[in-house]
Coordinates of C-alpha atoms in Angstrom, one line a residue:
M1 CA -4.3 21.6 12.7
V2 CA -5.5 19.2 10.8
T3 CA -5.4 15.2 12.4
N4 CA -6.3 11.9 10.9
Q5 CA -9.4 12.5 11.6
D6 CA -9.9 14.8 9.1
K7 CA -7.6 12.8 6.8
I8 CA -9.9 11.9 3.3
T9 CA -8.6 9.0 0.9
V10 CA -9.5 9.6 -3.2
A11 CA -8.6 6.9 -5.8
I12 CA -7.7 8.0 -9.3
M13 CA -8.2 5.6 -12.2
G14 CA -8.3 5.7 -16.0
C15 CA -6.3 4.3 -18.9
T16 CA -2.9 4.2 -19.4
G17 CA -1.4 7.8 -20.3
S18 CA -4.5 9.5 -19.2
G19 CA -2.4 11.6 -16.7
K20 CA -3.1 9.6 -13.4
T21 CA 0.4 9.7 -11.9
T22 CA 1.0 13.3 -13.2
F23 CA -2.3 14.3 -11.3
V24 CA -1.5 13.1 -8.1
N25 CA 2.0 14.4 -8.6
L26 CA 0.9 18.0 -9.1
V27 CA -1.5 18.2 -6.7
S28 CA -0.1 16.3 -3.6
G29 CA 3.8 17.0 -4.4
S30 CA 4.3 13.5 -4.3
T31 CA 7.2 12.2 -6.9
L32 CA 5.7 9.0 -8.1
R33 CA 7.6 7.6 -11.5
V34 CA 5.4 9.0 -14.8
G35 CA 5.4 7.1 -17.8
D36 CA 6.8 9.2 -20.8
G37 CA 4.5 7.1 -23.4
L38 CA 2.0 4.5 -23.7
E39 CA 4.2 2.1 -21.5
S40 CA 2.9 2.2 -17.9
C41 CA 4.9 3.2 -15.1
T42 CA 2.4 2.0 -12.7
T43 CA 2.8 -1.4 -12.1
E44 CA 1.2 -1.3 -8.8
V45 CA -1.0 0.6 -6.5
Q46 CA 0.7 3.8 -5.4
L47 CA -0.1 6.0 -2.2
S48 CA 0.6 10.2 -2.5
I49 CA 2.0 11.6 0.3
P50 CA -0.7 13.2 2.6
F51 CA -1.2 17.0 1.7
E52 CA -3.9 19.4 3.2
L53 CA -6.5 21.2 0.9
D54 CA -9.7 22.7 2.7
G55 CA -9.0 21.9 6.2
R56 CA -8.7 18.1 5.0
L57 CA -6.1 15.8 5.2
V58 CA -5.7 14.0 1.7
E59 CA -4.6 11.0 0.3
L60 CA -4.7 10.0 -2.9
I61 CA -4.8 6.5 -4.7
D62 CA -3.1 6.0 -8.1
T63 CA -3.8 3.1 -9.8
P64 CA -2.8 1.0 -13.0
G65 CA -5.5 0.6 -15.6
F66 CA -6.7 -2.4 -17.4
D67 CA -4.9 -1.8 -20.1
D68 CA -1.8 -2.0 -18.4
T69 CA 1.1 -3.1 -20.8
S70 CA 3.1 -5.4 -18.5
K71 CA 0.2 -6.9 -16.3
S72 CA -3.1 -8.7 -17.3
D73 CA -6.8 -7.4 -16.6
A74 CA -6.9 -10.3 -14.2
D75 CA -3.6 -9.2 -12.2
I76 CA -5.0 -5.5 -12.1
L77 CA -8.4 -6.7 -10.7
N78 CA -6.7 -8.6 -8.0
M79 CA -4.2 -5.9 -7.4
I80 CA -6.7 -3.3 -7.1
A81 CA -9.3 -5.5 -5.4
T82 CA -6.6 -6.8 -2.5
Y83 CA -5.7 -2.9 -1.4
L84 CA -9.6 -1.5 -1.6
C85 CA -10.8 -4.3 0.3
D86 CA -8.2 -4.8 2.7
T87 CA -8.3 -1.0 3.8
Y88 CA -12.1 -1.4 3.9
R89 CA -11.8 -3.7 6.7
T90 CA -10.1 -0.9 8.6
G91 CA -12.5 1.0 8.6
K92 CA -11.2 3.4 5.4
K93 CA -13.7 4.4 3.3
L94 CA -13.1 6.4 -0.3
A95 CA -14.6 10.3 0.1
G96 CA -14.4 10.1 -3.8
V97 CA -13.3 8.6 -7.0
I98 CA -11.4 10.2 -10.3
Y99 CA -11.7 8.6 -13.3
L100 CA -9.1 10.1 -16.1
H101 CA -9.9 10.0 -19.9
R102 CA -8.1 11.7 -22.5
I103 CA -9.8 14.5 -24.5
S104 CA -7.4 13.9 -27.1
D105 CA -8.5 10.6 -27.9
F106 CA -9.9 10.6 -31.4
R107 CA -12.2 7.5 -30.8
F108 CA -13.6 6.0 -27.6
G109 CA -12.2 2.5 -28.5
G110 CA -12.4 -1.1 -27.0
I111 CA -9.5 -0.2 -24.8
A112 CA -11.4 3.1 -23.1
T113 CA -14.6 1.1 -23.0
R114 CA -13.6 -2.1 -21.5
N115 CA -11.4 0.4 -18.5
F116 CA -14.6 2.4 -18.2
R117 CA -16.9 -0.8 -18.0
M118 CA -14.4 -2.2 -15.6
F119 CA -14.4 0.7 -13.6
R120 CA -18.2 1.3 -13.3
E121 CA -18.4 -2.7 -12.0
L122 CA -16.0 -2.0 -9.5
C123 CA -17.5 1.4 -8.0
G124 CA -21.4 0.2 -8.3
E125 CA -24.2 2.3 -9.3
S126 CA -24.4 3.8 -5.7
T127 CA -21.4 5.2 -5.6
L128 CA -21.4 7.3 -8.9
K129 CA -22.3 10.5 -6.9
N130 CA -18.6 10.7 -5.5
V131 CA -17.4 10.0 -8.8
V132 CA -15.7 12.7 -11.3
I133 CA -15.2 12.0 -14.7
V134 CA -12.0 14.4 -15.7
T135 CA -10.7 14.8 -19.0
T136 CA -7.2 15.8 -19.3
M137 CA -4.7 16.6 -22.6
W138 CA -6.8 19.8 -23.3
S139 CA -3.6 21.2 -24.7
E140 CA -3.6 18.7 -27.4
V141 CA -6.8 19.8 -29.1
T142 CA -8.5 22.4 -30.3
P143 CA -10.8 24.7 -27.8
A144 CA -13.9 23.9 -30.6
K145 CA -12.6 20.1 -30.9
G146 CA -12.3 19.3 -27.3
A147 CA -15.4 21.1 -26.5
T148 CA -17.3 18.9 -29.3
R149 CA -15.7 15.8 -27.9
E150 CA -16.8 16.5 -24.4
H151 CA -20.6 16.8 -25.5
E152 CA -20.4 13.9 -27.2
L153 CA -18.9 12.4 -24.3
A154 CA -21.4 13.5 -21.8
T155 CA -24.1 13.0 -24.0
N156 CA -23.9 9.5 -25.7
T157 CA -25.0 6.6 -23.9
K158 CA -22.1 4.7 -25.4
F159 CA -19.6 6.7 -23.4
F160 CA -20.2 8.6 -20.0
K161 CA -24.0 9.7 -20.1
S162 CA -25.3 7.0 -18.0
A163 CA -22.7 7.6 -15.4
I164 CA -23.7 11.3 -15.5
D165 CA -27.3 10.6 -15.3
K166 CA -26.7 8.9 -11.6
Q167 CA -25.2 12.2 -10.5
A168 CA -21.7 11.6 -11.4
L169 CA -19.7 14.9 -12.9
L170 CA -18.0 15.6 -15.9
L171 CA -15.0 18.2 -15.4
R172 CA -11.8 19.7 -17.3
H173 CA -8.4 19.4 -16.1
D174 CA -6.3 22.0 -17.9
N175 CA -2.5 20.5 -16.3
T176 CA -2.6 23.6 -13.8
L177 CA -2.3 22.8 -9.9
S178 CA -5.7 25.6 -9.2
S179 CA -7.4 23.0 -11.9
A180 CA -6.4 19.8 -9.9
Q181 CA -7.5 21.3 -6.7
S182 CA -10.8 22.3 -8.2
V183 CA -11.4 18.8 -8.9
L184 CA -11.0 17.6 -5.5
H185 CA -12.8 20.2 -4.2
Q186 CA -16.2 18.6 -5.8
I187 CA -14.9 15.2 -3.6
I188 CA -13.1 16.2 -0.2
H189 CA -16.4 16.8 1.3
N190 CA -18.7 14.2 0.4
N191 CA -19.9 11.6 2.6
P192 CA -17.4 8.7 2.3
R193 CA -19.1 5.2 1.0
S194 CA -17.9 2.0 0.1
L195 CA -17.4 0.7 -3.3
R196 CA -19.4 -2.2 -4.8
I197 CA -16.4 -4.6 -4.8
Q198 CA -15.4 -3.4 -1.2
Y199 CA -18.9 -4.8 -0.2
E200 CA -18.9 -7.7 -2.2
V201 CA -16.0 -9.3 -0.8
V202 CA -16.0 -8.2 2.7
T203 CA -19.6 -7.8 3.8
Q204 CA -21.2 -10.6 1.5
G205 CA -18.0 -12.7 1.2
K206 CA -17.7 -13.0 -2.2
D207 CA -14.5 -14.7 -4.0
I208 CA -13.2 -12.0 -6.7
S209 CA -14.2 -14.1 -9.8
Q210 CA -17.9 -13.6 -8.1
T211 CA -18.1 -9.9 -8.1
A212 CA -19.5 -8.0 -10.8
A213 CA -16.1 -6.6 -11.8
G214 CA -15.3 -10.4 -11.8
E215 CA -18.0 -11.7 -13.9
E216 CA -17.6 -8.4 -16.6
L217 CA -13.7 -9.7 -16.9
G218 CA -14.9 -13.2 -17.0
R219 CA -17.2 -12.8 -19.6
E220 CA -14.4 -10.8 -21.4
L221 CA -12.0 -13.5 -21.3
A222 CA -14.7 -15.9 -22.4
A223 CA -15.4 -13.8 -25.6
Q224 CA -11.6 -13.6 -26.2
T225 CA -11.8 -17.4 -25.9
R226 CA -14.3 -17.9 -28.5
K227 CA -13.2 -15.3 -30.8
F228 CA -9.8 -17.1 -30.7
K229 CA -11.4 -20.6 -31.2
A230 CA -13.1 -19.3 -34.3
E231 CA -10.0 -17.8 -35.8
M232 CA -7.9 -21.0 -35.3
K233 CA -10.6 -23.0 -37.1
A234 CA -10.3 -20.9 -40.0
L235 CA -6.7 -20.5 -40.3
Q236 CA -6.7 -24.5 -40.0
E237 CA -9.2 -24.6 -43.1
Q238 CA -6.7 -22.0 -44.9
T239 CA -3.8 -24.4 -44.2
N240 CA -5.6 -27.5 -45.1
A241 CA -6.1 -25.6 -48.6
A242 CA -2.5 -24.6 -48.5
I243 CA -1.3 -28.1 -47.9
K244 CA -3.3 -29.3 -50.6
A245 CA -2.4 -26.6 -53.2
K246 CA 1.2 -27.8 -52.3
D247 CA 2.1 -23.9 -51.5
Q248 CA 4.7 -24.0 -48.9
E249 CA 5.1 -20.7 -48.4
T250 CA 1.3 -19.8 -47.2
R251 CA 1.2 -23.0 -45.0
V252 CA 4.3 -21.6 -43.0
E253 CA 3.1 -18.0 -42.4
L254 CA -0.6 -19.8 -41.4
E255 CA 1.5 -21.8 -39.3
E256 CA 2.9 -18.8 -37.8
E257 CA -0.3 -16.9 -37.3
R258 CA -1.4 -20.4 -35.6
A259 CA 1.2 -20.5 -33.0
K260 CA 0.7 -16.2 -32.3
L261 CA -3.1 -17.6 -31.9
R262 CA -2.4 -20.4 -29.5
D263 CA -0.2 -17.8 -27.2
Q264 CA -3.0 -15.6 -26.9
M265 CA -5.5 -18.4 -25.9
M266 CA -3.1 -19.9 -23.4
K267 CA -2.6 -16.4 -22.0
A268 CA -7.1 -15.9 -22.0
Q269 CA -6.6 -19.5 -19.8
M270 CA -3.8 -18.2 -17.5
D271 CA -6.1 -14.9 -16.9
T272 CA -9.0 -16.8 -16.1
D273 CA -7.0 -19.3 -14.0
K274 CA -5.7 -16.4 -12.0
L275 CA -8.9 -14.5 -11.9
L276 CA -10.0 -17.9 -10.0
S277 CA -6.9 -18.3 -7.7
N278 CA -4.4 -15.1 -7.0
F279 CA -6.8 -13.2 -5.1
K280 CA -7.5 -15.3 -2.2
E281 CA -4.2 -16.2 -1.8
D282 CA -2.7 -12.3 -2.0
N283 CA -5.7 -11.6 0.5
E284 CA -4.8 -13.9 2.9
R285 CA -1.4 -12.6 2.8
M286 CA -2.6 -9.2 3.5
E287 CA -4.7 -10.0 5.9
E288 CA -2.2 -11.7 8.0
R289 CA 0.0 -8.1 7.5
L290 CA -3.3 -6.4 9.3
K291 CA -3.4 -8.5 12.1
S292 CA 0.3 -8.4 13.1
M293 CA 0.2 -4.8 12.5
E294 CA -3.2 -4.7 14.8
V295 CA -1.1 -6.6 17.3
E296 CA 1.8 -4.1 17.3
H297 CA -0.5 -1.2 17.7
E298 CA -2.1 -2.7 20.6
R299 CA 1.3 -3.5 22.4
Q300 CA 2.3 0.1 22.2
R301 CA -1.1 1.3 23.4
A302 CA -0.5 -1.2 26.6
E303 CA 3.2 -0.3 27.2
L304 CA 2.0 3.4 27.2
E305 CA -0.6 2.7 29.7
K306 CA 1.6 0.9 31.8
Q307 CA 4.2 4.0 31.5
L308 CA 1.2 6.8 32.2
A309 CA 0.5 4.8 35.4
A310 CA 3.9 4.9 36.6
A311 CA 4.6 8.5 35.5
K312 CA 4.8 10.7 38.3
D313 CA 5.9 14.2 36.7
R314 CA 3.3 16.1 35.3
A315 CA 5.2 17.0 32.0
E316 CA 5.9 13.3 31.5
Q317 CA 2.1 12.2 32.1
D318 CA 1.0 15.2 29.4
A319 CA 3.6 13.6 26.9
I320 CA 2.8 10.3 27.5
S321 CA -1.3 11.2 27.2
A322 CA -0.2 13.1 24.2
R323 CA 1.2 9.9 22.5
L324 CA -1.9 7.5 23.7
N325 CA -3.9 10.1 21.8
E326 CA -2.3 10.1 18.8
L327 CA -2.8 6.4 18.7
A328 CA -6.4 6.4 19.4
D329 CA -6.9 9.3 17.1
G330 CA -5.7 6.9 14.1
G331 CA -1.9 6.3 14.2
F332 CA -2.6 3.2 13.5
F333 CA -4.1 4.2 10.5
A334 CA -1.9 6.9 9.9
H335 CA 0.8 4.0 9.0
L336 CA -1.2 1.9 7.7
G337 CA -0.8 3.8 4.3
R338 CA 3.1 3.9 4.5
A339 CA 2.8 -0.2 5.6
F340 CA 0.5 -1.0 2.4
D341 CA 3.1 1.1 0.4
S342 CA 5.7 -0.9 0.9
G343 CA 3.9 -3.9 1.2
L344 CA 2.6 -4.0 -2.4
K345 CA 6.1 -3.6 -3.4
S346 CA 6.7 -7.0 -1.9
L347 CA 3.5 -8.3 -3.3
G348 CA 4.1 -7.4 -6.5
G349 CA 6.3 -10.5 -6.8
L350 CA 3.1 -12.7 -6.3
F351 CA 1.9 -11.1 -9.6
G352 CA 5.3 -11.6 -11.3
F353 CA 7.1 -8.3 -11.2

């Protein structure tokens, strides 16, 4: 019989539309919502139903990508960090992380680069031996074209080579159950490891903005701000020239562009502010939830021990002992995932969805 002591947890990450939720549903039998197009449906951290594989109870964490269509990168980082760090405080470590990438992508563009860079900073170098990079969407390319792209991904330092050099695996997923299970076979017997962001926040006591992932996002937001300021200056010069030339039509068009640019600059500033403030508030709320759950767990244990002491019938004693063993065998942690699943839905309100 598989128990909670045999349960392992695996996180699924990657760009929007890479097939994360589809992979989770396929291998676990869950019914998490899947997006039909480029718009993200995974606007929160989601948990699969636990399922058995090779004598282990497996639970998958489905995460939104850093190119989410409805949330900022700061929101996504706060959301993922809050979940990972609070589960880490309960003693739960990840057996591995699966990063999905579309082999059908013609180019490894800026969005994919940013996603993988944030992924690397979240995981840290020492955890890469527990990482599997999985290419998806093979049905959308010819075998020859797919193999060429796969080779480039594996051998180009701009892509996945540096991670593979540190023992990350590169595998294919052809959207079949056997393929998904083969990917998990590479992970489920790993020694669980903490991710860099978990160690930084929980062990070192860093704020999210001080972590490697937070600093990477901060650098990107600062670069965006510098770019926007340069563009704003150029637009102002063009507007001044249009005014001088009495070119009303051009002046109006340039003013519209400046207004759009101002909105982008404000968004970048808001994301920076969120990076500094949201995580602390969300983490405190989640810690309060954990403490209340721990109190309830202890209350149940004490009540069962009291019932056991008063029980005279052997069958009743055995039944109570079994319930106590279930609690000691991870009953609290077994219910924790479901509690987080519902808790994160309400937590979503903090992020504006």
